[in-house]
């Protein structure tokens, strides 16, 4: 048992959140959101990992062969799909904001208030 | 019972299937057909869930998908269970969606059926979230609910609605990430995702930092959805800018579902883990009190009607959290009653805000002064709803509030009751003040300096007033259902999810309800007739305003600030949980 994946996961989450909170460009912010999200992939895969086990596909090797945990892989896969959907939605909204406000700086955009100078 | 179990997947499958059909035929079907199809689907789901709730009396209908039942203490399958509480929450969700679709009749004509498809997706996600008993499945419904909500918020594609939707999306995506990480951590400890098996495995292990961390992360996500301090800032932005029919659903059922999810996890997974339950209680009660008071005060400071209602939802979520914090003393029956009543009343209020946007082209209280005349029942309905919010001792919402107060008074004798009274009294006062100003022209004429900097907004007025008011009346009447309130409470109390009998209404609850209504009416009057009130009262109002000014500054509208508060909240929860575990 190594603590490296856990530390990496915490670091990715923290650095992603920091990047988002201080971002001056929505494209950068969306990138940071993806970094944040990749922390969960690391976490999930490290939870499901078994040393010396193969992938959980039993098509070409007999049952009983040790395999990594497929539940965690299913979780990670679901999250990737959702992450792609959210990223696409965010990018679409950013394009529309850019058309209407002429800026994509998160620190200038406030709902229901005029644009800061 | 077997029939009920096999009907269970339909509650989710029906809206998804109808949504898919509508999407496939969007360019061919006449727009009215989309309205009719989505309203009848939502109504059918509501009826089905009501039937399931009625069936659940003795043993709850259960469906293991693909018949993957647990075997020897290992559970790999996914299960839906319609216990009385879950099925009635699902029924409430479907009812509110149906009412809001009636309210939105013809509103979204020009975009084919896309609005209806998203609403049906949203409905399916919320019903699935209420009925599931599997942690991973819960996350999937949570995500589906979030994504359709993001898209619905941005629907108008105006500058404000896009910015509100961006804030909502970014903050809630971080919450989703936290939830997934939490699910992963709990799985790492227990190797199970089914609620019941998970609970047994976790509690057998005793106190454990990994499990505590997992619960903490999931709680972060659900509290963000429920807009509890310090995760609340996205809610007024999103609810203020979303189309009115969507805001109805957001405030009435989406935010409360966050709390309901937390209640379910506590009751089904962590009920026997005394350590985490102790932490939860110590943490949730003060958070709930802070949320209730902050939401009430901020609602009082607003002049934009939908934003005001958004902060009022924050306040009521605080009251719900107080009920949740006092869980093992029968607080959950009151919690559900309160959330049901709140959903009906708050849904009505957002519809009235929508009526004003459609017929009077504004949502600014000062701009609208006296312009609500000629809208028939709208004004009286808004005033009545304001009184209910304040705690009028009548109907489902008050029955729930009385339970919550009775429960909170055992755990936090003074502060709990005072926060509930202040929170609901202030939001009621804000609504009454707006109703008086808009519909009866009370208060002084606003000067030029009161012309707000808000951008012009309006919503389509292509439907008759009676059609918009019909769902409002239906929802308020449902809140008044005379025997409904007590019957509901005892039915919930009997379901497996809730332990402890309801306290029932007593003289004390009438007194406290009356007191908070009096507070609301007095504060509304003081707000309207500030120029004529005695000097001491003006000073008191100024002092309150000064107290809430820093809080107003905190709701800056900047997503970076909201994320910083999210980080603070996660850190605080983590410290509390790890110290307790």
XYZ file of C-alpha atoms in Angstrom, chain B:
581
model
C -46.804 -6.075 -4.010
C -45.099 -7.801 -6.949
C -47.062 -5.545 -9.294
C -45.984 -2.458 -7.370
C -42.360 -3.600 -7.526
C -42.461 -4.115 -11.269
C -44.118 -0.716 -11.764
C -41.241 0.942 -9.931
C -38.820 1.354 -12.894
C -41.616 3.024 -14.879
C -41.388 6.123 -12.686
C -38.000 6.827 -14.267
C -38.346 5.016 -17.590
C -41.568 6.757 -18.636
C -40.224 10.339 -18.603
C -36.963 9.197 -20.225
C -38.807 7.329 -23.003
C -41.271 10.150 -23.677
C -38.379 12.614 -23.667
C -36.479 10.523 -26.222
C -39.573 10.235 -28.446
C -40.171 13.982 -28.266
C -36.560 14.661 -29.161
C -36.676 12.287 -32.121
C -39.871 13.837 -33.475
C -39.234 17.414 -32.335
C -39.341 18.909 -35.820
C -42.472 17.103 -36.888
C -44.883 17.265 -33.971
C -46.984 20.387 -33.363
C -45.714 22.348 -30.310
C -48.908 21.797 -28.306
C -48.405 18.046 -28.504
C -45.087 18.401 -26.653
C -46.902 20.327 -23.907
C -49.647 17.721 -23.643
C -47.231 14.778 -23.725
C -44.918 16.163 -21.055
C -47.731 17.283 -18.737
C -49.454 13.921 -18.960
C -46.174 12.084 -18.376
C -45.400 14.124 -15.274
C -48.950 13.620 -13.996
C -48.734 9.881 -14.646
C -45.474 9.692 -12.708
C -47.072 11.614 -9.832
C -50.047 9.214 -9.749
C -47.752 6.188 -9.946
C -45.589 7.467 -7.087
C -48.684 8.219 -4.997
C -49.853 4.632 -5.605
C -46.426 3.307 -4.598
C -46.443 5.459 -1.459
C -49.851 4.057 -0.547
C -48.611 0.503 -1.166
C -45.548 1.023 0.969
C -47.476 0.862 4.255
C -46.557 -2.693 5.183
C -43.490 -3.484 3.093
C -41.973 -1.106 0.598
C -42.088 -2.075 -3.112
C -38.554 -2.987 -4.188
C -37.000 -3.647 -7.562
C -33.575 -5.209 -8.084
C -32.657 -4.344 -11.651
C -31.834 -7.436 -13.705
C -32.611 -9.476 -10.571
C -29.102 -8.963 -9.183
C -30.042 -9.553 -5.571
C -27.476 -9.502 -2.746
C -25.912 -12.904 -2.134
C -24.105 -13.810 1.064
C -23.732 -10.225 2.255
C -22.336 -9.049 -1.085
C -24.487 -6.730 -3.141
C -23.564 -5.976 -6.732
C -26.977 -4.994 -8.133
C -28.825 -1.713 -8.138
C -32.034 -1.374 -6.180
C -34.976 1.023 -6.150
C -37.080 1.012 -3.002
C -40.262 3.033 -2.726
C -40.638 3.455 1.027
C -43.395 5.879 2.013
C -41.066 8.834 2.434
C -39.126 8.340 -0.807
C -42.249 7.646 -2.860
C -44.032 10.710 -1.493
C -41.007 12.889 -2.224
C -40.961 11.486 -5.780
C -44.701 12.172 -6.035
C -44.157 15.757 -4.864
C -41.389 16.205 -7.452
C -43.627 14.975 -10.276
C -46.543 17.102 -9.070
C -44.437 20.264 -9.003
C -42.984 19.501 -12.444
C -46.491 18.942 -13.835
C -47.747 22.206 -12.291
C -44.765 24.099 -13.660
C -45.291 22.608 -17.145
C -48.930 23.760 -17.036
C -47.681 27.182 -15.981
C -45.240 27.161 -18.924
C -47.947 26.174 -21.460
C -46.862 27.515 -24.841
C -44.011 29.485 -23.264
C -41.309 27.581 -25.112
C -42.967 27.185 -28.503
C -40.251 28.380 -30.814
C -37.559 25.903 -29.785
C -39.429 22.767 -30.793
C -39.693 20.382 -27.887
C -36.204 20.843 -26.433
C -37.414 22.518 -23.257
C -39.842 19.682 -22.594
C -37.175 17.077 -23.224
C -34.901 18.682 -20.654
C -37.723 19.026 -18.142
C -38.566 15.325 -18.518
C -34.894 14.410 -18.116
C -34.775 16.595 -15.014
C -37.925 14.886 -13.681
C -36.527 11.403 -14.266
C -33.273 12.340 -12.538
C -35.018 13.736 -9.463
C -37.370 10.754 -9.158
C -34.470 8.333 -9.567
C -32.482 10.243 -6.944
C -35.382 9.915 -4.488
C -36.002 6.213 -5.030
C -32.523 4.728 -5.349
C -30.860 2.785 -2.568
C -27.447 2.543 -4.169
C -24.662 5.049 -3.675
C -23.246 4.944 -7.199
C -26.710 5.110 -8.701
C -27.463 8.079 -6.466
C -24.390 9.836 -7.867
C -25.544 9.148 -11.431
C -28.996 10.662 -10.805
C -27.373 13.559 -8.965
C -25.223 14.263 -12.023
C -28.116 13.922 -14.458
C -30.154 16.280 -12.310
C -27.279 18.772 -12.233
C -26.541 18.720 -15.945
C -30.161 19.212 -16.992
C -30.460 21.985 -14.392
C -27.376 23.789 -15.799
C -28.798 23.710 -19.303
C -32.243 24.846 -18.163
C -30.757 27.811 -16.268
C -28.917 29.080 -19.330
C -31.988 28.519 -21.475
C -32.822 32.174 -22.137
C -29.248 32.807 -23.361
C -29.338 36.333 -21.959
C -26.129 37.797 -20.505
C -27.348 37.417 -16.903
C -28.805 33.967 -17.313
C -25.535 32.763 -18.840
C -23.464 34.216 -16.014
C -25.805 32.774 -13.401
C -25.675 29.407 -15.156
C -21.865 29.518 -15.319
C -21.620 30.164 -11.567
C -24.132 27.392 -10.915
C -22.323 24.941 -13.206
C -18.828 25.567 -11.895
C -19.722 25.459 -8.189
C -21.944 22.403 -8.543
C -19.399 20.582 -10.709
C -16.911 20.875 -7.867
C -19.621 19.466 -5.607
C -20.097 16.528 -7.988
C -16.370 15.847 -7.957
C -16.466 15.821 -4.164
C -19.392 13.410 -4.225
C -17.658 10.984 -6.557
C -14.518 11.065 -4.436
C -16.675 10.408 -1.368
C -18.392 7.451 -3.038
C -14.956 6.096 -3.929
C -13.694 6.424 -0.352
C -16.729 4.681 1.140
C -16.355 1.894 -1.408
C -12.674 1.606 -0.561
C -13.631 0.873 3.038
C -16.738 -1.254 2.614
C -16.469 -2.755 -0.873
C -20.235 -2.204 -1.191
C -22.466 0.463 -2.650
C -25.903 -0.691 -1.518
C -27.149 1.508 1.369
C -28.145 -1.257 3.766
C -25.103 -3.481 3.269
C -22.825 -0.442 3.245
C -24.207 0.722 6.579
C -23.704 -2.683 8.220
C -20.158 -3.032 6.913
C -19.126 0.479 7.898
C -20.569 0.348 11.381
C -18.996 -3.030 12.076
C -15.587 -1.452 11.472
C -16.095 1.300 14.043
C -14.668 4.812 13.800
C -12.564 5.205 10.712
C -11.033 8.313 9.119
C -11.483 7.084 5.536
C -15.209 6.473 5.960
C -15.580 9.780 7.795
C -13.789 11.534 4.939
C -16.058 9.848 2.428
C -19.201 10.895 4.248
C -17.799 14.406 4.630
C -17.238 14.720 0.874
C -20.706 13.400 0.027
C -22.218 15.761 2.603
C -20.341 18.640 0.947
C -21.971 17.821 -2.376
C -25.467 17.481 -0.962
C -25.135 20.629 1.157
C -23.971 22.528 -1.930
C -27.074 21.378 -3.783
C -29.186 22.419 -0.798
C -27.399 25.805 -0.646
C -26.362 25.662 2.990
C -23.876 28.224 4.386
C -21.066 28.510 3.230
C -22.039 26.795 -0.063
C -25.135 28.920 -0.672
C -23.984 31.760 -2.923
C -24.741 30.124 -6.294
C -28.420 29.640 -5.512
C -29.783 33.213 -5.630
C -27.810 33.831 -8.834
C -29.160 30.736 -10.575
C -32.730 30.981 -9.270
C -32.844 34.670 -10.058
C -31.921 34.305 -13.727
C -33.457 30.959 -14.732
C -36.791 31.012 -16.614
C -39.614 31.194 -14.045
C -41.027 27.691 -14.681
C -37.521 26.333 -14.080
C -36.961 28.430 -10.938
C -40.179 26.916 -9.589
C -38.655 23.452 -9.765
C -35.226 24.559 -8.543
C -36.503 26.127 -5.364
C -39.437 23.843 -4.700
C -37.767 20.472 -5.151
C -34.174 20.493 -6.417
C -32.552 22.253 -3.456
C -34.628 20.294 -0.888
C -33.607 17.041 -2.611
C -30.040 17.757 -1.481
C -31.240 17.697 2.111
C -33.434 14.669 1.446
C -30.448 12.769 0.072
C -28.490 13.616 3.207
C -31.422 12.525 5.387
C -31.603 9.213 3.557
C -27.877 8.577 3.908
C -28.038 9.353 7.600
C -31.081 7.185 8.200
C -30.065 4.210 6.087
C -26.269 4.140 6.119
C -24.987 5.988 9.147
C -27.888 5.502 11.567
C -25.979 3.023 13.700
C -22.606 4.765 13.565
C -22.904 6.785 16.739
C -19.617 8.641 16.108
C -20.542 10.127 12.748
C -24.079 10.826 13.905
C -22.768 12.830 16.847
C -20.601 14.919 14.536
C -23.491 15.400 12.152
C -25.721 16.692 14.901
C -23.160 19.049 16.338
C -22.325 20.371 12.928
C -25.680 20.549 11.191
C -27.585 22.394 13.902
C -25.376 25.501 13.984
C -25.016 25.434 10.193
C -28.782 25.273 9.899
C -29.272 28.175 12.307
C -26.707 30.311 10.454
C -28.285 29.464 7.094
C -31.806 30.295 8.284
C -30.862 33.682 9.729
C -28.571 34.638 6.850
C -31.120 33.655 4.216
C -33.861 35.589 5.984
C -31.773 38.727 6.372
C -30.513 38.636 2.812
C -34.030 38.064 1.453
C -35.151 41.154 3.362
C -32.391 43.223 1.670
C -33.396 42.301 -1.918
C -35.560 44.222 -4.348
C -35.392 41.781 -7.274
C -38.300 39.442 -6.638
C -36.798 36.178 -7.872
C -33.505 36.846 -6.107
C -35.460 37.610 -2.944
C -37.263 34.283 -3.284
C -33.917 32.561 -3.875
C -32.561 33.846 -0.560
C -35.824 32.869 1.076
C -35.230 29.318 -0.148
C -31.794 29.451 1.478
C -33.465 30.410 4.771
C -35.942 27.551 4.567
C -33.221 25.078 3.707
C -31.607 26.225 6.953
C -34.761 25.293 8.848
C -34.761 21.923 7.081
C -31.164 21.393 8.146
C -32.064 22.159 11.761
C -34.679 19.398 11.529
C -32.101 17.075 10.048
C -29.578 17.832 12.766
C -32.084 16.637 15.332
C -32.663 13.459 13.380
C -32.979 10.692 15.929
C -35.660 12.493 17.869
C -38.362 12.250 15.251
C -37.215 15.320 13.379
C -37.507 13.635 10.022
C -41.319 13.555 9.880
C -41.352 17.283 10.488
C -38.530 17.715 7.997
C -40.535 16.052 5.224
C -43.731 17.903 6.105
C -41.886 21.198 6.127
C -40.173 20.554 2.799
C -43.466 19.500 1.197
C -45.267 22.610 2.407
C -42.311 24.774 1.436
C -42.252 23.283 -2.069
C -45.922 24.081 -2.614
C -45.688 27.636 -1.263
C -42.360 28.556 -2.864
C -43.438 27.096 -6.204
C -46.494 29.358 -6.096
C -44.372 32.407 -5.337
C -41.990 31.778 -8.233
C -44.992 31.353 -10.530
C -46.306 34.727 -9.356
C -42.909 36.248 -10.108
C -43.271 34.674 -13.555
C -46.750 36.204 -13.970
C -45.255 39.619 -13.206
C -42.400 39.054 -15.669
C -44.874 38.069 -18.368
C -47.534 40.717 -17.834
C -45.618 43.642 -16.301
C -42.179 43.035 -17.842
C -40.201 43.514 -14.655
C -39.281 41.785 -11.447
C -38.048 44.836 -9.563
C -40.131 45.562 -6.499
C -39.578 49.317 -6.637
C -40.197 49.637 -10.363
C -43.357 47.558 -10.076
C -44.891 49.638 -7.268
C -48.661 49.716 -7.750
C -48.399 48.153 -11.198
C -49.733 44.803 -10.063
C -53.274 46.135 -9.941
C -55.631 44.447 -12.368
C -54.015 41.024 -12.023
C -57.010 39.603 -10.177
C -56.164 36.885 -7.696
C -52.389 37.230 -8.086
C -51.939 39.757 -5.258
C -54.023 37.930 -2.643
C -52.309 34.660 -3.571
C -48.880 36.226 -3.082
C -49.878 37.700 0.280
C -51.285 34.359 1.415
C -48.121 32.569 0.320
C -46.059 35.163 2.207
C -48.058 34.465 5.351
C -47.487 30.729 4.927
C -43.752 31.303 4.565
C -43.802 33.356 7.737
C -45.388 30.440 9.600
C -49.165 30.941 9.465
C -50.435 28.165 11.758
C -52.433 26.353 9.082
C -51.663 23.641 6.546
C -48.873 21.200 5.748
C -45.991 23.665 6.007
C -46.953 24.685 9.520
C -47.534 21.092 10.606
C -43.965 20.374 9.542
C -42.594 23.534 11.138
C -44.269 22.660 14.436
C -42.553 19.264 14.404
C -39.220 20.849 13.580
C -39.560 23.341 16.409
C -40.609 20.705 18.895
C -37.552 18.665 17.907
C -35.129 21.551 17.863
C -36.301 22.765 21.253
C -35.035 19.511 22.790
C -31.588 19.829 21.264
C -31.012 23.572 21.123
C -33.647 25.116 23.370
C -33.360 28.777 22.570
C -31.151 29.319 19.535
C -32.931 26.753 17.369
C -36.410 28.197 17.878
C -35.133 31.778 17.574
C -33.349 31.046 14.267
C -36.421 29.353 12.832
C -38.620 32.269 13.864
C -36.168 34.892 12.569
C -35.481 33.081 9.304
C -39.081 32.366 8.364
C -40.344 35.654 9.809
C -37.901 37.737 7.757
C -38.519 35.910 4.471
C -42.274 36.167 5.066
C -41.824 39.878 5.782
C -39.882 40.388 2.560
C -42.589 38.659 0.504
C -45.408 40.559 2.250
C -43.574 43.848 1.719
C -43.174 43.145 -1.999
C -46.803 42.041 -2.323
C -48.029 45.211 -0.570
C -45.883 47.449 -2.714
C -46.525 45.744 -6.048
C -50.210 44.912 -5.792
C -51.567 47.608 -3.503
C -49.112 50.419 -4.143
C -48.227 50.716 -0.453
C -45.210 52.689 0.678
C -43.774 55.869 -0.776
C -43.149 56.538 -4.463
C -39.628 55.437 -5.416
C -37.335 58.281 -6.469
C -35.234 58.371 -9.610
C -32.227 57.191 -7.643
C -34.052 53.899 -7.092
C -33.962 53.068 -10.786
C -32.075 49.804 -10.560
C -29.039 48.952 -12.639
C -30.570 45.587 -13.527
C -30.926 44.717 -17.176
C -34.419 44.723 -18.730
C -36.091 41.364 -18.464
C -39.396 40.001 -19.567
C -40.965 36.683 -20.320
C -43.373 35.739 -23.056
C -47.019 36.619 -22.335
C -48.742 34.332 -24.777
C -51.115 32.613 -22.383
C -54.157 33.786 -20.444
C -53.787 34.884 -16.823
C -56.141 32.187 -15.516
C -53.941 29.477 -17.029
C -50.915 30.841 -15.184
C -52.842 31.210 -11.924
C -54.482 27.766 -12.004
C -51.334 25.849 -10.967
C -50.650 28.489 -8.264
C -54.101 27.900 -6.775
C -53.678 24.132 -7.023
C -50.378 24.249 -5.137
C -51.627 26.544 -2.390
C -54.746 24.407 -1.996
C -52.555 21.322 -1.692
C -50.728 23.041 1.144
C -54.091 23.608 2.854
C -55.256 20.032 2.503
C -57.058 19.832 5.849
C -56.454 16.291 7.019
C -53.507 15.766 4.713
C -50.906 17.240 6.975
C -51.405 15.016 9.991
C -52.086 11.940 7.856
C -48.862 12.511 5.948
C -46.853 12.982 9.075
C -48.056 9.789 10.698
C -47.617 7.849 7.456
C -44.051 9.063 7.168
C -43.452 8.314 10.778
C -44.626 4.751 10.144
C -42.343 4.211 7.158
C -39.052 2.509 7.745
C -37.050 5.646 7.073
C -38.291 7.568 10.062
C -38.087 6.640 13.668
C -40.017 8.254 16.464
C -43.633 9.368 16.441
C -44.562 12.917 15.441
C -45.292 15.230 18.325
C -48.515 16.564 16.826
C -49.729 20.129 16.954
C -49.954 21.760 20.332
C -50.688 25.205 21.695
C -46.984 26.058 21.690
C -46.749 25.661 17.900
C -49.751 27.949 17.397
C -48.110 30.577 19.604
C -44.746 30.418 17.829
C -46.406 30.411 14.396
C -48.504 33.406 15.386
C -45.467 35.188 16.786
C -43.445 34.790 13.609
C -46.404 35.933 11.477
C -46.711 38.982 13.721
C -42.978 39.615 13.309
C -43.351 39.333 9.536
C -46.328 41.701 9.301
C -44.654 44.220 11.592
C -41.363 44.093 9.671
C -43.161 44.372 6.333
C -45.023 47.436 7.604
C -41.822 48.955 8.935
C -40.151 48.365 5.582
C -42.988 49.930 3.618
C -43.599 52.928 5.880
C -40.024 53.611 6.860
C -40.471 57.343 6.235
C -43.299 57.535 8.764
C -42.003 55.166 11.418
C -40.566 56.390 14.725
C -36.888 57.248 14.835
C -35.955 54.227 16.945
C -37.424 51.868 14.371
C -35.555 53.545 11.516
C -32.348 53.255 13.524
C -33.003 49.585 14.160
C -33.534 49.002 10.437
C -30.325 50.851 9.618
C -28.418 48.787 12.149
C -29.785 45.579 10.618
C -28.877 46.854 7.153
C -25.329 47.587 8.311
C -25.120 44.121 9.832
C -26.066 42.456 6.563
C -23.937 44.708 4.311
C -20.788 42.575 4.648
C -22.909 39.547 3.784
C -24.212 41.301 0.696
C -20.641 41.989 -0.338
C -19.843 38.312 0.057
C -22.489 37.481 -2.570
C -20.356 39.227 -5.144
C -21.510 37.201 -8.140
C -17.887 36.210 -8.825
C -17.352 32.508 -9.283
C -13.847 32.704 -7.811
C -15.247 33.941 -4.489
C -17.842 31.187 -4.413
C -15.172 28.561 -5.028
C -13.058 29.976 -2.234
C -16.029 29.625 0.119
C -16.574 26.084 -1.093
C -12.952 25.302 -0.202
C -13.423 26.849 3.242
C -16.576 24.795 3.739
C -14.945 21.525 2.711
C -12.011 22.213 5.026
C -14.312 23.031 7.959
C -16.440 19.919 7.409
C -13.321 17.767 7.070
C -11.864 19.052 10.328
C -15.154 18.486 12.137
C -15.587 14.977 10.773
C -12.003 13.848 11.307
C -12.001 15.243 14.823
C -15.217 13.371 15.535
C -14.314 10.068 13.905
